[in-house]
CSV table of C-alpha atoms in Angstrom, one decimal:
chain,number,residue,atom,x,y,z
A,1,MET,CA,15.1,-8.4,41.7
A,2,LYS,CA,15.0,-4.6,41.5
A,3,PHE,CA,18.0,-2.2,41.4
A,4,SER,CA,17.8,1.5,42.1
A,5,LEU,CA,20.9,3.4,41.0
A,6,ILE,CA,21.9,6.8,42.5
A,7,ASN,CA,24.2,9.6,41.5
A,8,ALA,CA,24.7,11.4,44.9
A,9,ASN,CA,25.1,15.0,45.7
A,10,PRO,CA,28.6,16.4,46.4
A,11,ASN,CA,29.8,16.2,50.0
A,12,CYS,CA,29.3,19.9,50.5
A,13,ASP,CA,25.5,19.3,50.3
A,14,ILE,CA,25.7,16.6,53.0
A,15,ASP,CA,23.2,18.4,55.3
A,16,ASP,CA,19.5,18.2,54.8
A,17,ARG,CA,18.9,21.6,53.4
A,18,GLU,CA,16.7,22.0,50.3
A,19,GLY,CA,18.3,20.3,47.3
A,20,GLU,CA,19.6,22.8,44.8
A,21,LYS,CA,19.3,21.8,41.2
A,22,SER,CA,22.6,21.8,39.3
A,23,ILE,CA,22.2,22.6,35.6
A,24,ALA,CA,26.0,21.8,35.2
A,25,ALA,CA,25.5,18.1,35.6
A,26,PHE,CA,26.0,15.6,32.7
A,27,PRO,CA,23.8,12.5,32.5
A,28,PRO,CA,25.4,9.8,34.7
A,29,LEU,CA,26.5,7.6,31.7
A,30,GLY,CA,28.1,5.0,34.0
A,31,LEU,CA,24.8,4.3,35.7
A,32,LEU,CA,22.9,4.4,32.4
A,33,TYR,CA,25.1,1.8,31.0
A,34,LEU,CA,24.6,-0.4,34.1
A,35,ALA,CA,20.9,0.1,33.7
A,36,SER,CA,21.1,-1.1,30.1
A,37,VAL,CA,22.9,-4.3,30.9
A,38,LEU,CA,20.7,-5.1,33.9
A,39,LYS,CA,17.5,-4.5,31.8
A,40,LYS,CA,18.9,-6.7,29.1
A,41,GLU,CA,19.0,-9.5,31.7
A,42,ASP,CA,15.4,-8.7,32.8
A,43,PHE,CA,16.2,-7.0,36.0
A,44,GLU,CA,14.1,-4.0,37.0
A,45,VAL,CA,16.0,-0.7,37.2
A,46,SER,CA,15.3,2.9,38.3
A,47,ILE,CA,17.8,5.8,38.4
A,48,LEU,CA,18.0,9.0,40.4
A,49,ASP,CA,20.4,11.9,39.7
A,50,GLN,CA,20.3,13.7,43.0
A,51,PRO,CA,22.2,16.9,42.0
A,52,ALA,CA,20.5,17.3,38.6
A,53,GLN,CA,17.1,16.7,40.0
A,54,GLY,CA,17.8,19.0,43.0
A,55,LEU,CA,16.8,16.5,45.7
A,56,SER,CA,17.6,16.8,49.4
A,57,LEU,CA,18.5,13.9,51.6
A,58,ILE,CA,14.9,13.4,52.8
A,59,GLU,CA,13.6,13.6,49.3
A,60,THR,CA,16.2,11.1,48.2
A,61,LEU,CA,15.3,8.7,51.0
A,62,ASN,CA,11.6,9.1,50.1
A,63,TRP,CA,12.4,8.2,46.5
A,64,ILE,CA,14.2,5.0,47.7
A,65,LYS,CA,11.1,4.1,49.8
A,66,ARG,CA,8.8,4.6,46.9
A,67,GLU,CA,11.0,2.5,44.5
A,68,ASN,CA,11.4,-0.2,47.2
A,69,PRO,CA,14.5,-1.8,45.6
A,70,ASP,CA,16.3,-4.9,46.6
A,71,VAL,CA,19.6,-3.3,45.8
A,72,VAL,CA,20.6,0.3,45.8
A,73,GLY,CA,23.8,1.2,43.9
A,74,PHE,CA,25.8,4.4,44.2
A,75,SER,CA,28.3,5.9,41.7
A,76,THR,CA,30.9,7.5,43.9
A,77,LEU,CA,33.7,10.0,43.3
A,78,THR,CA,35.9,11.6,46.0
A,79,SER,CA,33.5,14.6,45.8
A,80,SER,CA,30.4,12.5,46.6
A,81,GLY,CA,31.5,9.5,48.6
A,82,ARG,CA,30.6,10.7,52.1
A,83,ASN,CA,27.2,11.8,51.0
A,84,ALA,CA,26.5,8.5,49.3
A,85,ALA,CA,27.5,6.8,52.6
A,86,LEU,CA,25.1,9.0,54.6
A,87,ILE,CA,22.2,8.2,52.2
A,88,SER,CA,23.0,4.5,52.4
A,89,GLU,CA,23.1,4.6,56.2
A,90,LYS,CA,19.7,6.4,56.5
A,91,ALA,CA,18.2,4.1,53.8
A,92,LYS,CA,19.2,1.0,55.8
A,93,GLU,CA,17.6,2.4,58.9
A,94,ASN,CA,14.3,2.4,56.9
A,95,ASN,CA,15.0,-1.0,55.3
A,96,PRO,CA,17.6,-3.2,57.0
A,97,ASN,CA,17.3,-5.8,54.3
A,98,LEU,CA,18.4,-3.4,51.6
A,99,ILE,CA,21.7,-4.3,49.8
A,100,VAL,CA,24.0,-1.3,49.2
A,101,VAL,CA,26.6,-1.4,46.5
A,102,PHE,CA,29.2,1.3,45.7
A,103,GLY,CA,31.1,1.7,42.5
A,104,ASN,CA,33.2,4.1,40.3
A,105,HIS,CA,36.6,5.8,41.1
A,106,HIS,CA,36.2,6.5,44.9
A,107,ALA,CA,34.9,3.0,45.6
A,108,THR,CA,37.5,1.3,43.4
A,109,PHE,CA,40.5,2.9,45.1
A,110,ASN,CA,39.1,2.9,48.7
A,111,ALA,CA,37.2,-0.4,48.8
A,112,SER,CA,38.7,-1.7,52.1
A,113,ARG,CA,38.5,1.6,53.9
A,114,ILE,CA,34.8,2.2,52.9
A,115,LEU,CA,33.8,-1.3,54.0
A,116,ARG,CA,35.6,-0.9,57.3
A,117,LYS,CA,34.2,2.6,58.0
A,118,TYR,CA,30.6,2.2,56.8
A,119,PRO,CA,28.7,-0.8,57.9
A,120,SER,CA,25.8,0.3,55.6
A,121,VAL,CA,27.9,-0.5,52.5
A,122,ASP,CA,27.7,-4.2,51.7
A,123,ILE,CA,29.6,-4.6,48.4
A,124,ILE,CA,32.1,-2.6,46.3
A,125,VAL,CA,32.3,-3.0,42.6
A,126,ARG,CA,35.8,-2.2,41.5
A,127,GLY,CA,36.7,-0.9,38.1
A,128,GLU,CA,34.5,-1.2,35.0
A,129,GLY,CA,31.1,-2.3,36.2
A,130,GLU,CA,29.0,-3.8,33.4
A,131,LYS,CA,30.3,-7.4,33.5
A,132,THR,CA,30.5,-7.4,37.3
A,133,ILE,CA,27.0,-6.0,38.0
A,134,VAL,CA,25.3,-8.6,35.9
A,135,LYS,CA,27.2,-11.5,37.5
A,136,LEU,CA,26.6,-9.9,41.0
A,137,ALA,CA,22.9,-9.5,40.3
A,138,ASN,CA,22.5,-13.2,39.3
A,139,CYS,CA,24.6,-14.2,42.3
A,140,LEU,CA,22.4,-12.2,44.7
A,141,GLU,CA,19.2,-13.4,43.1
A,142,ASN,CA,20.2,-17.0,43.4
A,143,ASN,CA,21.9,-16.7,46.8
A,144,ARG,CA,25.2,-17.9,45.4
A,145,ASN,CA,28.7,-17.3,47.0
A,146,LEU,CA,29.9,-13.7,46.4
A,147,GLU,CA,33.5,-15.1,45.9
A,148,ASP,CA,32.3,-16.4,42.5
A,149,VAL,CA,32.1,-12.8,41.3
A,150,ARG,CA,35.2,-11.1,40.0
A,151,GLY,CA,35.9,-7.5,40.7
A,152,ILE,CA,34.1,-7.0,44.0
A,153,SER,CA,35.0,-6.5,47.7
A,154,PHE,CA,32.7,-7.3,50.6
A,155,ARG,CA,32.8,-8.2,54.3
A,156,GLU,CA,32.7,-11.8,55.6
A,157,ASN,CA,33.1,-12.5,59.3
A,158,ARG,CA,34.2,-8.9,59.8
A,159,GLU,CA,37.0,-9.4,57.3
A,160,VAL,CA,37.2,-7.6,53.9
A,161,ILE,CA,37.3,-10.1,51.0
A,162,SER,CA,38.4,-8.9,47.6
A,163,THR,CA,38.0,-11.1,44.6
A,164,PRO,CA,40.4,-11.0,41.6
A,165,ASP,CA,40.0,-8.0,39.3
A,166,GLN,CA,37.3,-8.2,36.6
A,167,THR,CA,38.6,-8.3,33.0
A,168,LEU,CA,38.0,-5.3,30.8
A,169,ILE,CA,35.3,-5.3,28.1
A,170,GLU,CA,37.4,-5.5,24.9
A,171,ASP,CA,34.4,-5.2,22.5
A,172,LEU,CA,32.7,-2.0,23.5
A,173,ASP,CA,30.3,-2.4,20.6
A,174,SER,CA,28.8,-5.3,22.4
A,175,LEU,CA,27.3,-3.0,25.1
A,176,PRO,CA,23.7,-1.9,24.7
A,177,PHE,CA,23.2,1.9,24.4
A,178,PRO,CA,22.7,3.8,27.7
A,179,GLU,CA,19.1,3.8,29.0
A,180,ARG,CA,18.7,7.6,28.8
A,181,ASN,CA,14.9,7.4,29.0
A,182,LEU,CA,15.2,6.4,32.7
A,183,ILE,CA,16.0,10.0,33.7
A,184,ASP,CA,13.8,12.9,32.8
A,185,VAL,CA,16.2,15.8,33.3
A,186,ASP,CA,17.0,18.9,31.3
A,187,TYR,CA,20.8,18.6,31.2
A,188,HIS,CA,23.2,21.4,30.1
A,189,CYS,CA,27.0,21.9,29.9
A,190,ILE,CA,28.4,24.8,32.0
A,191,ILE,CA,31.8,26.3,31.4
A,192,ALA,CA,33.0,29.2,33.6
A,193,GLY,CA,29.4,29.6,34.7
A,194,ALA,CA,28.0,30.0,31.2
A,195,ASN,CA,25.6,27.5,29.7
A,196,VAL,CA,27.3,26.5,26.4
A,197,ALA,CA,24.6,23.9,25.6
A,198,PRO,CA,21.3,25.6,25.9
A,199,LYS,CA,19.6,23.2,23.5
A,200,LYS,CA,18.5,19.6,24.2
A,201,PHE,CA,21.8,18.2,25.5
A,202,THR,CA,23.3,14.8,26.5
A,203,SER,CA,26.6,13.0,26.8
A,204,ILE,CA,28.0,10.1,24.8
A,205,SER,CA,31.1,7.8,25.2
A,206,SER,CA,32.8,6.5,22.1
A,207,SER,CA,35.9,5.2,23.9
A,208,ARG,CA,37.1,4.3,27.4
A,209,GLY,CA,40.4,4.7,29.3
A,210,CYS,CA,43.7,6.3,28.5
A,211,ALA,CA,47.1,4.9,27.7
A,212,TYR,CA,49.2,7.8,28.9
A,213,GLY,CA,49.1,7.7,32.7
A,214,CYS,CA,49.4,11.4,33.8
A,215,ARG,CA,50.4,11.3,37.4
A,216,PHE,CA,47.6,13.6,38.6
A,217,CYS,CA,44.9,11.5,37.0
A,218,SER,CA,43.3,8.2,38.0
A,219,CYS,CA,41.4,7.5,34.8
A,220,ALA,CA,44.1,5.4,33.2
A,221,LYS,CA,44.5,3.3,36.3
A,222,LEU,CA,40.8,2.7,36.6
A,223,ALA,CA,40.9,1.3,33.0
A,224,MET,CA,44.2,-0.6,33.6
A,225,ASN,CA,46.2,1.8,31.4
A,226,LYS,CA,44.4,0.7,28.2
A,227,TRP,CA,42.5,2.8,25.7
A,228,ARG,CA,39.6,1.0,24.0
A,229,TYR,CA,37.2,2.4,21.5
A,230,ARG,CA,33.9,1.7,19.9
A,231,SER,CA,33.8,1.4,16.1
A,232,ALA,CA,32.8,4.4,14.1
A,233,ASN,CA,29.7,2.6,13.0
A,234,SER,CA,28.5,1.8,16.5
A,235,THR,CA,29.2,5.4,17.6
A,236,LEU,CA,27.3,6.7,14.5
A,237,ASP,CA,24.3,4.5,15.2
A,238,GLU,CA,24.0,6.0,18.7
A,239,LEU,CA,24.4,9.5,17.4
A,240,GLN,CA,21.7,8.9,14.8
A,241,ILE,CA,19.3,7.8,17.6
A,242,LEU,CA,20.1,10.9,19.6
A,243,ALA,CA,19.6,13.1,16.6
A,244,ASN,CA,16.3,11.4,15.8
A,245,ASP,CA,15.3,11.9,19.5
A,246,GLY,CA,15.8,15.7,19.1
A,247,TYR,CA,19.1,16.1,20.8
A,248,LYS,CA,20.9,19.1,19.3
A,249,GLN,CA,24.0,19.3,21.5
A,250,LEU,CA,26.2,16.7,23.1
A,251,ILE,CA,29.6,16.1,24.7
A,252,PHE,CA,31.9,13.2,24.1
A,253,VAL,CA,33.1,12.2,27.6
A,254,ASP,CA,36.0,10.3,26.2
A,255,ASP,CA,39.3,11.0,28.0
A,256,SER,CA,40.8,11.5,24.6
A,257,PHE,CA,38.4,11.6,21.7
A,258,THR,CA,41.1,12.3,19.2
A,259,MET,CA,43.4,9.3,20.1
A,260,ASN,CA,42.7,7.6,16.8
A,261,PRO,CA,42.5,10.3,14.0
A,262,LYS,CA,41.3,7.7,11.4
A,263,ARG,CA,38.3,6.8,13.6
A,264,VAL,CA,37.6,10.5,14.2
A,265,LYS,CA,37.5,11.2,10.5
A,266,GLN,CA,35.1,8.2,10.0
A,267,ILE,CA,32.8,9.5,12.7
A,268,CYS,CA,32.8,13.0,11.2
A,269,LYS,CA,32.2,11.7,7.7
A,270,GLY,CA,29.2,9.7,8.9
A,271,ILE,CA,27.7,12.7,10.8
A,272,LYS,CA,27.9,14.7,7.6
A,273,LYS,CA,26.7,11.9,5.3
A,274,GLU,CA,23.6,11.4,7.4
A,275,LYS,CA,23.1,15.2,7.8
A,276,MET,CA,22.8,15.0,11.6
A,277,ASP,CA,21.9,18.4,13.0
A,278,ILE,CA,24.1,18.2,16.1
A,279,GLU,CA,26.7,20.4,17.8
A,280,TRP,CA,29.3,18.8,20.0
A,281,ILE,CA,32.1,19.2,22.5
A,282,CYS,CA,35.1,16.9,23.0
A,283,GLU,CA,38.6,16.6,24.6
A,284,GLY,CA,41.7,16.2,22.5
A,285,ARG,CA,45.4,15.7,22.9
A,286,VAL,CA,47.7,18.3,21.6
A,287,ASP,CA,50.1,15.8,20.1
A,288,ASN,CA,47.7,14.1,17.7
A,289,CYS,CA,45.5,16.9,16.3
A,290,SER,CA,46.2,17.5,12.6
A,291,TYR,CA,44.7,20.4,10.8
A,292,ASP,CA,42.8,18.1,8.4
A,293,MET,CA,41.2,16.2,11.3
A,294,LEU,CA,40.3,19.4,13.0
A,295,ARG,CA,38.6,20.7,9.9
A,296,ASP,CA,36.7,17.5,9.6
A,297,MET,CA,35.5,17.9,13.2
A,298,VAL,CA,34.4,21.5,12.6
A,299,THR,CA,32.4,20.6,9.5
A,300,ALA,CA,30.8,17.8,11.4
A,301,GLY,CA,29.6,20.1,14.2
A,302,CYS,CA,32.4,20.3,16.7
A,303,LYS,CA,32.0,23.6,18.5
A,304,VAL,CA,34.1,23.3,21.7
A,305,LEU,CA,37.5,21.6,22.0
A,306,TYR,CA,39.2,21.0,25.4
A,307,PHE,CA,43.0,20.6,25.5
A,308,GLY,CA,44.9,19.3,28.5
A,309,ILE,CA,47.9,21.6,28.2
A,310,GLU,CA,48.6,21.5,31.9
A,311,ASN,CA,51.9,23.5,32.2
A,312,ALA,CA,54.3,25.7,30.2
A,313,ASN,CA,57.4,24.3,31.8
A,314,GLN,CA,58.9,21.1,30.4
A,315,ARG,CA,60.3,20.2,33.8
A,316,ILE,CA,56.9,20.1,35.3
A,317,LEU,CA,55.3,18.3,32.4
A,318,HIS,CA,58.0,15.6,32.8
A,319,TYR,CA,57.0,15.3,36.5
A,320,TYR,CA,53.4,15.0,35.5
A,321,ASN,CA,54.3,12.3,32.9
A,322,LYS,CA,52.2,14.3,30.5
A,323,GLN,CA,54.3,13.3,27.4
A,324,ILE,CA,53.8,16.6,25.5
A,325,THR,CA,55.7,19.8,25.1
A,326,PRO,CA,54.6,23.5,25.4
A,327,ARG,CA,55.4,23.9,21.7
A,328,GLN,CA,53.0,21.1,20.7
A,329,SER,CA,50.3,22.7,22.8
A,330,GLU,CA,50.8,26.1,21.1
A,331,LYS,CA,50.8,24.5,17.6
A,332,ALA,CA,47.6,22.5,18.4
A,333,VAL,CA,45.8,25.5,19.6
A,334,LYS,CA,46.7,27.6,16.6
A,335,LYS,CA,45.6,24.7,14.3
A,336,ALA,CA,42.3,24.4,16.1
A,337,ARG,CA,41.8,28.2,15.8
A,338,LYS,CA,42.6,28.2,12.1
A,339,ALA,CA,40.4,25.1,11.5
A,340,GLY,CA,37.4,27.1,12.9
A,341,ILE,CA,36.7,25.6,16.4
A,342,ASP,CA,34.4,28.1,18.0
A,343,VAL,CA,35.6,27.8,21.6
A,344,ILE,CA,39.0,26.4,22.7
A,345,ILE,CA,39.6,25.7,26.4
A,346,GLY,CA,43.0,24.9,27.9
A,347,SER,CA,43.4,23.1,31.2
A,348,PHE,CA,46.4,23.9,33.4
A,349,VAL,CA,47.6,22.3,36.6
A,350,LEU,CA,49.6,24.5,39.0
A,351,GLY,CA,51.4,23.7,42.3
A,352,ALA,CA,53.8,20.8,41.6
A,353,PRO,CA,55.9,19.9,44.6
A,354,ASP,CA,58.8,22.2,43.9
A,355,GLU,CA,57.3,24.4,41.2
A,356,THR,CA,58.6,28.0,41.6
A,357,ARG,CA,56.7,31.3,41.4
A,358,GLU,CA,58.5,32.0,38.2
A,359,GLU,CA,57.3,28.7,36.7
A,360,ILE,CA,53.7,29.4,37.8
A,361,GLN,CA,53.8,32.9,36.3
A,362,ASN,CA,55.3,31.4,33.1
A,363,THR,CA,52.4,29.1,32.7
A,364,ILE,CA,49.9,31.8,33.3
A,365,LYS,CA,51.6,34.1,30.8
A,366,PHE,CA,51.7,31.2,28.3
A,367,SER,CA,47.9,30.6,28.8
A,368,ASN,CA,47.3,34.3,28.1
A,369,ARG,CA,49.5,34.3,25.0
A,370,ILE,CA,48.2,31.3,23.1
A,371,PRO,CA,44.9,31.8,21.3
A,372,ILE,CA,42.6,29.9,23.6
A,373,ASP,CA,39.3,31.4,24.7
A,374,LEU,CA,39.3,30.2,28.3
A,375,PRO,CA,42.1,28.9,30.6
A,376,GLN,CA,41.0,26.5,33.3
A,377,TYR,CA,43.4,26.6,36.2
A,378,ASN,CA,43.6,23.8,38.7
A,379,ILE,CA,45.7,23.3,41.8
A,380,LEU,CA,47.5,19.9,41.8
A,381,GLY,CA,45.8,17.5,44.1
A,382,ALA,CA,46.6,14.1,45.6
A,383,HIS,CA,43.8,11.6,45.9
A,384,PRO,CA,43.6,7.8,46.1
A,385,GLY,CA,44.1,6.4,42.6
A,386,ASN,CA,46.6,8.9,41.3
A,387,ASP,CA,50.4,8.5,41.4
A,388,ILE,CA,50.9,11.7,43.3
A,389,TRP,CA,48.9,10.2,46.2
A,390,SER,CA,51.0,7.1,46.2
A,391,GLU,CA,54.2,9.1,46.1
A,392,PHE,CA,53.2,11.4,48.9
A,393,VAL,CA,51.9,8.6,51.1
A,394,SER,CA,55.1,6.6,50.6
A,395,LYS,CA,57.2,9.6,51.6
A,396,GLY,CA,55.1,10.3,54.7
A,397,PHE,CA,53.8,13.7,53.4
A,398,ILE,CA,50.2,12.5,53.5
A,399,ASP,CA,48.3,10.6,56.3
A,400,PRO,CA,46.0,8.4,54.2
A,401,ASP,CA,43.7,7.8,57.2
A,402,LYS,CA,43.1,11.5,57.3
A,403,TYR,CA,42.7,12.4,53.6
A,404,TRP,CA,41.4,9.3,51.8
A,405,GLU,CA,37.9,10.6,51.6
A,406,SER,CA,38.7,14.1,50.5
A,407,GLY,CA,42.1,14.2,48.8
A,408,ILE,CA,44.4,17.2,49.5
A,409,ALA,CA,46.2,19.9,47.5
A,410,VAL,CA,49.9,19.1,47.2
A,411,CYS,CA,50.9,22.6,48.2
A,412,ASP,CA,49.1,22.1,51.5
A,413,VAL,CA,51.2,19.1,52.6
A,414,TYR,CA,54.5,19.2,50.8
A,415,PRO,CA,57.0,20.4,53.4
A,416,GLU,CA,59.3,22.2,50.9
A,417,ALA,CA,56.6,23.8,48.8
A,418,LYS,CA,57.9,27.0,47.3
A,419,VAL,CA,54.5,28.6,46.7
A,420,SER,CA,51.5,28.5,49.1
A,421,ARG,CA,47.9,27.8,48.1
A,422,GLU,CA,47.1,31.5,48.7
A,423,GLU,CA,49.8,32.6,46.4
A,424,ILE,CA,48.8,30.2,43.6
A,425,MET,CA,45.2,31.4,43.9
A,426,ARG,CA,46.3,35.0,43.7
A,427,PHE,CA,48.4,34.2,40.6
A,428,MET,CA,45.4,32.5,39.0
A,429,HIS,CA,43.1,35.4,39.9
A,430,ASP,CA,45.4,38.1,38.6
A,431,GLY,CA,46.2,36.2,35.5
A,432,PHE,CA,42.6,35.6,34.6
A,433,PHE,CA,41.5,39.2,35.2
A,434,LYS,CA,44.5,40.5,33.4
A,435,ARG,CA,43.4,38.4,30.4
A,436,ILE,CA,39.8,39.6,30.3
A,437,ALA,CA,40.9,43.2,30.9
A,438,ASN,CA,43.2,43.2,27.9
A,439,PRO,CA,41.6,45.3,25.1
A,440,THR,CA,43.2,43.1,22.4
A,441,PHE,CA,41.6,40.0,23.9
A,442,LEU,CA,38.2,41.6,24.2
A,443,ILE,CA,38.3,42.9,20.6
A,444,ASP,CA,39.4,39.5,19.4
A,445,GLN,CA,36.6,37.7,21.3
A,446,ALA,CA,34.0,40.2,20.0
A,447,ALA,CA,35.2,39.6,16.5
A,448,LYS,CA,34.9,35.8,16.9
A,449,THR,CA,31.5,36.1,18.4
A,450,MET,CA,30.2,38.3,15.5
A,451,LYS,CA,31.3,35.6,13.1
A,452,SER,CA,30.0,32.6,15.1
A,453,SER,CA,26.3,32.0,15.6
A,454,PHE,CA,27.2,29.4,18.2
A,455,ARG,CA,29.1,31.9,20.3
A,456,PHE,CA,26.4,34.6,19.8
A,457,ASN,CA,23.7,32.3,20.9
A,458,ILE,CA,25.6,31.5,24.1
A,459,ILE,CA,25.8,35.2,25.0
A,460,VAL,CA,22.1,35.7,24.3
A,461,LYS,CA,21.1,32.6,26.3
A,462,ASN,CA,23.3,33.6,29.3
A,463,ILE,CA,22.4,37.2,29.7
A,464,ILE,CA,20.0,36.3,32.6
A,465,ARG,CA,22.9,34.4,34.2
A,466,LEU,CA,25.5,37.2,34.2
A,467,ASN,CA,25.4,37.7,37.9
A,468,GLN,CA,25.8,33.9,38.5
A,469,ILE,CA,28.6,33.8,36.1
A,470,ARG,CA,30.4,36.7,37.8
A,471,LYS,CA,30.1,35.1,41.2
A,472,LEU,CA,31.3,31.7,39.9
A,473,VAL,CA,34.3,33.2,38.1
A,474,GLU,CA,35.3,35.2,41.3
A,475,LYS,CA,35.0,32.0,43.4
A,476,VAL,CA,37.0,29.8,41.0
A,477,VAL,CA,39.9,32.2,40.4
């Protein structure tokens, strides 16, 4: 039995215009892991990364024809779900016997709605997929009852059947490494329009899930509010393979790489001991970043650190269930700066239900005062899977039948919102350009760049992209 796995284009590219290659894409690790466990069980697998390979709808359908799989599986997010459904519909017109499987966040939290709306989708894999996909593959190959497979939803006699949830993989070290050789793509990491990973780049996962449950995020719920991690030795074994294969830059896609400081130190020690020539990016929590750990990360090649700061108002942080304080954020950023992290990024979420103009301005001022290199402003959104969505649906503020495929900004539907989307966008725009027009900020950034070969190389490599960067920054803020 053959499986073809697809990472679909965003919904904005749902028409059949020429595919536009996205150099911002990361390798689709979820699909690569599924490929590795399927190949281990002797199933044939191929993978297509539609946005990274720049393929149009017709080109994608032609690829499916050439591969001629028995099963085509899609990794779906809110941003790509409708496009995946369109591809599956057209693919089934060409091959009515094709079995279509959806997975990942969008499919997990909208299983029944997808199966009811899209006849072309046969099966939903809910939650973590490796255990389920192997059992499903064996079930399909041997024509066994789908109800024997945990963690799936499917139609039977026009009714949606959902089997009990699949159990999580407790021993992540037991998983084979991702099958990166199945995709021949030159991946890069784009931040604010700039390519910060111009060398040979990939992604790696050393842990899964999150134990904190921020209300605007669905990652913790997908992983049943548990954080699981690979051992330092397993992570180092994969890093060594990547280094030997010529990878020079990578990103840890963990929701919180720094969750276990002892493990972080072990990984950093191993990188240095084996003299791996790699630079890396990761995300950390502000409440568990010691200076010593940050120094270990720097000396092991960490160049970019992403902090989820989210807001400068404790009241809003409580609403988000973020479980940090602005003071912790400021201290963590200063420690990271002192430790020598080359680029520090802070994420901020604006537009909580009753957030005031003064509170939004306070957050933007805070983002400009603390020594981060780049603030990333986001407008609070509600989408299936996060607690904000559940709250707003239960209160009647959101019609789930209207927004389940797209999500919606809270400020667009909350009847007592104190600040409109347009005002929030203006605050973000003004705050960002006030920051980059500040002579002190510019001098500080120039001084850091002169001392950092990593930052200097980013500038050199992105000179030809300056116009693209300018357009993207103007669009985002």
